C-alpha cells in the first residue's frame, strides 16, 4: 500500500475516531456523578479532551510509515 493510500485511509480513521470519541465523551459526561460536580467536570473534560491522542498515535504512525521498496525485476 502506498503512503498516499495510507494517509487517505488514516485520515478517514482519525475522523471516525474523533467522532466516536466525542459522542462517547458526551454520553459519559451526562452520568450523574460527573454532571453534578463542577470539579469532576473540569477533570473529566481535560482527561477526555486529551485522551483521544493515545488511540490516534498508532494510526498516525501507520500513516507515516514509508513505502516498502519493491524489488526490481
PDB file of N, CA and C in Angstrom:
ATOM      1  N   UNK A   1       0.849  -1.165   0.000  1.00  0.00           N
ATOM      2  CA  UNK A   1       0.000   0.000   0.000  1.00  0.00           C
ATOM      3  C   UNK A   1       0.900   1.235   0.000  1.00  0.00           C
ATOM      4  N   UNK A   2       0.547   2.177  -0.823  1.00  0.00           N
ATOM      5  CA  UNK A   2       1.370   3.381  -0.912  1.00  0.00           C
ATOM      6  C   UNK A   2       1.073   4.316   0.255  1.00  0.00           C
ATOM      7  N   UNK A   3       2.004   5.228   0.488  1.00  0.00           N
ATOM      8  CA  UNK A   3       1.834   6.168   1.589  1.00  0.00           C
ATOM      9  C   UNK A   3       0.627   7.067   1.345  1.00  0.00           C
ATOM     10  N   UNK A   4       0.367   7.358   0.087  1.00  0.00           N
ATOM     11  CA  UNK A   4      -0.787   8.200  -0.242  1.00  0.00           C
ATOM     12  C   UNK A   4      -2.099   7.525   0.152  1.00  0.00           C
ATOM     13  N   UNK A   5      -2.204   6.234  -0.108  1.00  0.00           N
ATOM     14  CA  UNK A   5      -3.406   5.482   0.266  1.00  0.00           C
ATOM     15  C   UNK A   5      -3.521   5.373   1.776  1.00  0.00           C
ATOM     16  N   UNK A   6      -2.391   5.109   2.448  1.00  0.00           N
ATOM     17  CA  UNK A   6      -2.409   5.017   3.908  1.00  0.00           C
ATOM     18  C   UNK A   6      -2.833   6.338   4.541  1.00  0.00           C
ATOM     19  N   UNK A   7      -2.367   7.451   3.989  1.00  0.00           N
ATOM     20  CA  UNK A   7      -2.756   8.755   4.534  1.00  0.00           C
ATOM     21  C   UNK A   7      -4.244   9.008   4.344  1.00  0.00           C
ATOM     22  N   UNK A   8      -4.777   8.618   3.206  1.00  0.00           N
ATOM     23  CA  UNK A   8      -6.211   8.785   2.961  1.00  0.00           C
ATOM     24  C   UNK A   8      -7.031   7.952   3.942  1.00  0.00           C
ATOM     25  N   UNK A   9      -6.677   6.671   4.060  1.00  0.00           N
ATOM     26  CA  UNK A   9      -7.404   5.789   4.979  1.00  0.00           C
ATOM     27  C   UNK A   9      -7.203   6.212   6.434  1.00  0.00           C
ATOM     28  N   UNK A  10      -6.010   6.663   6.769  1.00  0.00           N
ATOM     29  CA  UNK A  10      -5.729   7.129   8.121  1.00  0.00           C
ATOM     30  C   UNK A  10      -6.518   8.382   8.464  1.00  0.00           C
ATOM     31  N   UNK A  11      -6.657   9.281   7.492  1.00  0.00           N
ATOM     32  CA  UNK A  11      -7.443  10.490   7.732  1.00  0.00           C
ATOM     33  C   UNK A  11      -8.904  10.138   8.006  1.00  0.00           C
ATOM     34  N   UNK A  12      -9.430   9.187   7.264  1.00  0.00           N
ATOM     35  CA  UNK A  12     -10.802   8.735   7.495  1.00  0.00           C
ATOM     36  C   UNK A  12     -10.908   8.091   8.874  1.00  0.00           C
ATOM     37  N   UNK A  13      -9.927   7.253   9.231  1.00  0.00           N
ATOM     38  CA  UNK A  13      -9.937   6.596  10.539  1.00  0.00           C
ATOM     39  C   UNK A  13      -9.855   7.621  11.667  1.00  0.00           C
ATOM     40  N   UNK A  14      -9.059   8.673  11.496  1.00  0.00           N
ATOM     41  CA  UNK A  14      -8.946   9.706  12.531  1.00  0.00           C
ATOM     42  C   UNK A  14     -10.247  10.494  12.673  1.00  0.00           C
ATOM     43  N   UNK A  15     -10.916  10.752  11.564  1.00  0.00           N
ATOM     44  CA  UNK A  15     -12.208  11.438  11.642  1.00  0.00           C
ATOM     45  C   UNK A  15     -13.242  10.584  12.360  1.00  0.00           C
ATOM     46  N   UNK A  16     -13.267   9.295  12.047  1.00  0.00           N
ATOM     47  CA  UNK A  16     -14.195   8.384  12.729  1.00  0.00           C
ATOM     48  C   UNK A  16     -13.864   8.300  14.216  1.00  0.00           C
ATOM     49  N   UNK A  17     -12.578   8.187  14.535  1.00  0.00           N
ATOM     50  CA  UNK A  17     -12.152   8.143  15.937  1.00  0.00           C
ATOM     51  C   UNK A  17     -12.595   9.403  16.679  1.00  0.00           C
ATOM     52  N   UNK A  18     -12.379  10.574  16.093  1.00  0.00           N
ATOM     53  CA  UNK A  18     -12.759  11.821  16.745  1.00  0.00           C
ATOM     54  C   UNK A  18     -14.267  11.901  16.949  1.00  0.00           C
ATOM     55  N   UNK A  19     -15.026  11.462  15.969  1.00  0.00           N
ATOM     56  CA  UNK A  19     -16.485  11.495  16.081  1.00  0.00           C
ATOM     57  C   UNK A  19     -16.969  10.561  17.187  1.00  0.00           C
ATOM     58  N   UNK A  20     -16.509   9.312  17.161  1.00  0.00           N
ATOM     59  CA  UNK A  20     -16.943   8.339  18.167  1.00  0.00           C
ATOM     60  C   UNK A  20     -16.473   8.759  19.550  1.00  0.00           C
ATOM     61  N   UNK A  21     -15.231   9.238  19.663  1.00  0.00           N
ATOM     62  CA  UNK A  21     -14.686   9.662  20.957  1.00  0.00           C
ATOM     63  C   UNK A  21     -15.515  10.803  21.532  1.00  0.00           C
ATOM     64  N   UNK A  22     -15.876  11.773  20.692  1.00  0.00           N
ATOM     65  CA  UNK A  22     -16.634  12.915  21.209  1.00  0.00           C
ATOM     66  C   UNK A  22     -18.045  12.508  21.617  1.00  0.00           C
ATOM     67  N   UNK A  23     -18.690  11.639  20.844  1.00  0.00           N
ATOM     68  CA  UNK A  23     -20.030  11.181  21.204  1.00  0.00           C
ATOM     69  C   UNK A  23     -19.977  10.407  22.522  1.00  0.00           C
ATOM     70  N   UNK A  24     -19.025   9.496  22.647  1.00  0.00           N
ATOM     71  CA  UNK A  24     -18.915   8.721  23.883  1.00  0.00           C
ATOM     72  C   UNK A  24     -18.568   9.640  25.062  1.00  0.00           C
ATOM     73  N   UNK A  25     -17.728  10.635  24.827  1.00  0.00           N
ATOM     74  CA  UNK A  25     -17.393  11.582  25.885  1.00  0.00           C
ATOM     75  C   UNK A  25     -18.607  12.363  26.361  1.00  0.00           C
ATOM     76  N   UNK A  26     -19.466  12.759  25.426  1.00  0.00           N
ATOM     77  CA  UNK A  26     -20.678  13.483  25.816  1.00  0.00           C
ATOM     78  C   UNK A  26     -21.654  12.589  26.568  1.00  0.00           C
ATOM     79  N   UNK A  27     -21.736  11.325  26.165  1.00  0.00           N
ATOM     80  CA  UNK A  27     -22.636  10.393  26.853  1.00  0.00           C
ATOM     81  C   UNK A  27     -22.180  10.179  28.291  1.00  0.00           C
ATOM     82  N   UNK A  28     -20.907   9.905  28.478  1.00  0.00           N
ATOM     83  CA  UNK A  28     -20.387   9.647  29.823  1.00  0.00           C
ATOM     84  C   UNK A  28     -20.462  10.914  30.678  1.00  0.00           C
ATOM     85  N   UNK A  29     -20.329  12.080  30.074  1.00  0.00           N
ATOM     86  CA  UNK A  29     -20.391  13.334  30.830  1.00  0.00           C
ATOM     87  C   UNK A  29     -21.770  13.561  31.446  1.00  0.00           C
ATOM     88  N   UNK A  30     -22.776  12.881  30.950  1.00  0.00           N
ATOM     89  CA  UNK A  30     -24.123  13.049  31.487  1.00  0.00           C
ATOM     90  C   UNK A  30     -24.402  12.156  32.685  1.00  0.00           C
ATOM     91  N   UNK A  31     -23.485  11.275  33.033  1.00  0.00           N
ATOM     92  CA  UNK A  31     -23.676  10.456  34.229  1.00  0.00           C
ATOM     93  C   UNK A  31     -23.802  11.381  35.434  1.00  0.00           C
ATOM     94  N   UNK A  32     -24.698  11.068  36.347  1.00  0.00           N
ATOM     95  CA  UNK A  32     -24.951  11.976  37.485  1.00  0.00           C
ATOM     96  C   UNK A  32     -23.709  12.303  38.308  1.00  0.00           C
ATOM     97  N   UNK A  33     -22.809  11.360  38.479  1.00  0.00           N
ATOM     98  CA  UNK A  33     -21.613  11.619  39.288  1.00  0.00           C
ATOM     99  C   UNK A  33     -20.793  12.770  38.702  1.00  0.00           C
ATOM    100  N   UNK A  34     -20.641  12.771  37.388  1.00  0.00           N
ATOM    101  CA  UNK A  34     -19.850  13.817  36.725  1.00  0.00           C
ATOM    102  C   UNK A  34     -20.679  15.087  36.542  1.00  0.00           C
ATOM    103  N   UNK A  35     -21.931  14.935  36.135  1.00  0.00           N
ATOM    104  CA  UNK A  35     -22.770  16.095  35.826  1.00  0.00           C
ATOM    105  C   UNK A  35     -23.057  16.956  37.048  1.00  0.00           C
ATOM    106  N   UNK A  36     -23.023  16.381  38.234  1.00  0.00           N
ATOM    107  CA  UNK A  36     -23.372  17.125  39.443  1.00  0.00           C
ATOM    108  C   UNK A  36     -22.178  17.731  40.169  1.00  0.00           C
ATOM    109  N   UNK A  37     -20.991  17.552  39.639  1.00  0.00           N
ATOM    110  CA  UNK A  37     -19.798  18.065  40.316  1.00  0.00           C
ATOM    111  C   UNK A  37     -18.979  18.922  39.350  1.00  0.00           C
ATOM    112  N   UNK A  38     -18.827  20.188  39.688  1.00  0.00           N
ATOM    113  CA  UNK A  38     -18.052  21.087  38.833  1.00  0.00           C
ATOM    114  C   UNK A  38     -16.598  20.684  38.723  1.00  0.00           C
ATOM    115  N   UNK A  39     -15.996  20.262  39.837  1.00  0.00           N
ATOM    116  CA  UNK A  39     -14.587  19.861  39.824  1.00  0.00           C
ATOM    117  C   UNK A  39     -14.391  18.603  38.988  1.00  0.00           C
ATOM    118  N   UNK A  40     -15.279  17.624  39.143  1.00  0.00           N
ATOM    119  CA  UNK A  40     -15.168  16.408  38.333  1.00  0.00           C
ATOM    120  C   UNK A  40     -15.368  16.701  36.844  1.00  0.00           C
ATOM    121  N   UNK A  41     -16.213  17.668  36.528  1.00  0.00           N
ATOM    122  CA  UNK A  41     -16.394  18.036  35.127  1.00  0.00           C
ATOM    123  C   UNK A  41     -15.100  18.605  34.549  1.00  0.00           C
ATOM    124  N   UNK A  42     -14.437  19.473  35.307  1.00  0.00           N
ATOM    125  CA  UNK A  42     -13.164  20.023  34.845  1.00  0.00           C
ATOM    126  C   UNK A  42     -12.160  18.906  34.572  1.00  0.00           C
ATOM    127  N   UNK A  43     -11.993  18.027  35.533  1.00  0.00           N
ATOM    128  CA  UNK A  43     -11.030  16.932  35.388  1.00  0.00           C
ATOM    129  C   UNK A  43     -11.428  16.024  34.236  1.00  0.00           C
ATOM    130  N   UNK A  44     -12.711  15.681  34.167  1.00  0.00           N
ATOM    131  CA  UNK A  44     -13.196  14.780  33.124  1.00  0.00           C
ATOM    132  C   UNK A  44     -12.941  15.350  31.729  1.00  0.00           C
ATOM    133  N   UNK A  45     -13.303  16.612  31.516  1.00  0.00           N
ATOM    134  CA  UNK A  45     -13.145  17.186  30.180  1.00  0.00           C
ATOM    135  C   UNK A  45     -11.680  17.358  29.790  1.00  0.00           C
ATOM    136  N   UNK A  46     -10.815  17.611  30.743  1.00  0.00           N
ATOM    137  CA  UNK A  46      -9.382  17.690  30.425  1.00  0.00           C
ATOM    138  C   UNK A  46      -8.853  16.326  30.029  1.00  0.00           C
ATOM    139  N   UNK A  47      -9.198  15.298  30.806  1.00  0.00           N
ATOM    140  CA  UNK A  47      -8.710  13.940  30.511  1.00  0.00           C
ATOM    141  C   UNK A  47      -9.274  13.437  29.191  1.00  0.00           C
ATOM    142  N   UNK A  48     -10.577  13.602  28.991  1.00  0.00           N
ATOM    143  CA  UNK A  48     -11.201  13.099  27.760  1.00  0.00           C
ATOM    144  C   UNK A  48     -10.759  13.928  26.559  1.00  0.00           C
ATOM    145  N   UNK A  49     -10.581  15.223  26.741  1.00  0.00           N
ATOM    146  CA  UNK A  49     -10.156  16.076  25.640  1.00  0.00           C
ATOM    147  C   UNK A  49      -8.771  15.738  25.125  1.00  0.00           C
ATOM    148  N   UNK A  50      -7.903  15.310  26.019  1.00  0.00           N
ATOM    149  CA  UNK A  50      -6.551  14.940  25.598  1.00  0.00           C
ATOM    150  C   UNK A  50      -6.410  13.438  25.389  1.00  0.00           C
ATOM    151  N   UNK A  51      -7.377  12.670  25.850  1.00  0.00           N
ATOM    152  CA  UNK A  51      -7.280  11.217  25.804  1.00  0.00           C
ATOM    153  C   UNK A  51      -7.365  10.599  24.433  1.00  0.00           C
ATOM    154  N   UNK A  52      -7.940  11.304  23.461  1.00  0.00           N
ATOM    155  CA  UNK A  52      -8.061  10.720  22.129  1.00  0.00           C
ATOM    156  C   UNK A  52      -6.708  10.598  21.435  1.00  0.00           C
ATOM    157  N   UNK A  53      -5.710  11.285  21.958  1.00  0.00           N
ATOM    158  CA  UNK A  53      -4.385  11.246  21.332  1.00  0.00           C
ATOM    159  C   UNK A  53      -3.774   9.845  21.415  1.00  0.00           C
ATOM    160  N   UNK A  54      -3.980   9.147  22.531  1.00  0.00           N
ATOM    161  CA  UNK A  54      -3.396   7.803  22.678  1.00  0.00           C
ATOM    162  C   UNK A  54      -3.894   6.823  21.619  1.00  0.00           C
ATOM    163  N   UNK A  55      -5.211   6.718  21.351  1.00  0.00           N
ATOM    164  CA  UNK A  55      -5.619   5.815  20.276  1.00  0.00           C
ATOM    165  C   UNK A  55      -5.257   6.340  18.885  1.00  0.00           C
ATOM    166  N   UNK A  56      -5.030   7.639  18.754  1.00  0.00           N
ATOM    167  CA  UNK A  56      -4.696   8.191  17.437  1.00  0.00           C
ATOM    168  C   UNK A  56      -3.229   7.968  17.072  1.00  0.00           C
ATOM    169  N   UNK A  57      -2.376   7.811  18.060  1.00  0.00           N
ATOM    170  CA  UNK A  57      -0.942   7.666  17.785  1.00  0.00           C
ATOM    171  C   UNK A  57      -0.610   6.472  16.890  1.00  0.00           C
ATOM    172  N   UNK A  58      -1.175   5.272  17.122  1.00  0.00           N
ATOM    173  CA  UNK A  58      -0.864   4.172  16.211  1.00  0.00           C
ATOM    174  C   UNK A  58      -1.368   4.414  14.784  1.00  0.00           C
ATOM    175  N   UNK A  59      -2.476   5.105  14.655  1.00  0.00           N
ATOM    176  CA  UNK A  59      -2.998   5.403  13.312  1.00  0.00           C
ATOM    177  C   UNK A  59      -2.039   6.335  12.582  1.00  0.00           C
ATOM    178  N   UNK A  60      -1.573   7.369  13.259  1.00  0.00           N
ATOM    179  CA  UNK A  60      -0.664   8.325  12.636  1.00  0.00           C
ATOM    180  C   UNK A  60       0.671   7.672  12.300  1.00  0.00           C
ATOM    181  N   UNK A  61       1.192   6.838  13.190  1.00  0.00           N
ATOM    182  CA  UNK A  61       2.472   6.177  12.882  1.00  0.00           C
ATOM    183  C   UNK A  61       2.321   5.210  11.716  1.00  0.00           C
ATOM    184  N   UNK A  62       1.163   4.563  11.597  1.00  0.00           N
ATOM    185  CA  UNK A  62       0.912   3.689  10.444  1.00  0.00           C
ATOM    186  C   UNK A  62       0.822   4.521   9.171  1.00  0.00           C
ATOM    187  N   UNK A  63       0.182   5.680   9.248  1.00  0.00           N
ATOM    188  CA  UNK A  63       0.044   6.536   8.067  1.00  0.00           C
ATOM    189  C   UNK A  63       1.399   7.010   7.550  1.00  0.00           C
ATOM    190  N   UNK A  64       2.315   7.295   8.447  1.00  0.00           N
ATOM    191  CA  UNK A  64       3.590   7.899   8.059  1.00  0.00           C
ATOM    192  C   UNK A  64       4.694   6.891   7.773  1.00  0.00           C
ATOM    193  N   UNK A  65       4.357   5.608   7.879  1.00  0.00           N
ATOM    194  CA  UNK A  65       5.359   4.584   7.582  1.00  0.00           C
ATOM    195  C   UNK A  65       5.772   4.692   6.113  1.00  0.00           C
ATOM    196  N   UNK A  66       7.066   4.631   5.819  1.00  0.00           N
ATOM    197  CA  UNK A  66       7.489   4.772   4.417  1.00  0.00           C
ATOM    198  C   UNK A  66       7.045   3.588   3.570  1.00  0.00           C
ATOM    199  N   UNK A  67       6.943   3.849   2.279  1.00  0.00           N
ATOM    200  CA  UNK A  67       6.575   2.785   1.344  1.00  0.00           C
ATOM    201  C   UNK A  67       7.616   1.682   1.370  1.00  0.00           C
ATOM    202  N   UNK A  68       7.158   0.460   1.205  1.00  0.00           N
ATOM    203  CA  UNK A  68       8.115  -0.648   1.099  1.00  0.00           C
ATOM    204  C   UNK A  68       8.691  -0.618  -0.303  1.00  0.00           C
ATOM    205  N   UNK A  69       9.988  -0.784  -0.383  1.00  0.00           N
ATOM    206  CA  UNK A  69      10.615  -0.764  -1.703  1.00  0.00           C
ATOM    207  C   UNK A  69      10.352  -2.095  -2.393  1.00  0.00           C
ATOM    208  N   UNK A  70       9.914  -1.979  -3.614  1.00  0.00           N
ATOM    209  CA  UNK A  70       9.618  -3.193  -4.390  1.00  0.00           C
ATOM    210  C   UNK A  70      10.879  -3.601  -5.131  1.00  0.00           C
ATOM    211  N   UNK A  71      11.220  -4.887  -5.074  1.00  0.00           N
ATOM    212  CA  UNK A  71      12.436  -5.326  -5.767  1.00  0.00           C
ATOM    213  C   UNK A  71      12.294  -5.173  -7.283  1.00  0.00           C
ATOM    214  N   UNK A  72      13.386  -4.736  -7.884  1.00  0.00           N
ATOM    215  CA  UNK A  72      13.373  -4.552  -9.352  1.00  0.00           C
ATOM    216  C   UNK A  72      13.597  -5.891 -10.010  1.00  0.00           C
ATOM    217  N   UNK A  73      12.872  -6.121 -11.088  1.00  0.00           N
ATOM    218  CA  UNK A  73      12.980  -7.404 -11.786  1.00  0.00           C
ATOM    219  C   UNK A  73      14.022  -7.372 -12.863  1.00  0.00           C
TER     220      UNK A  73
END
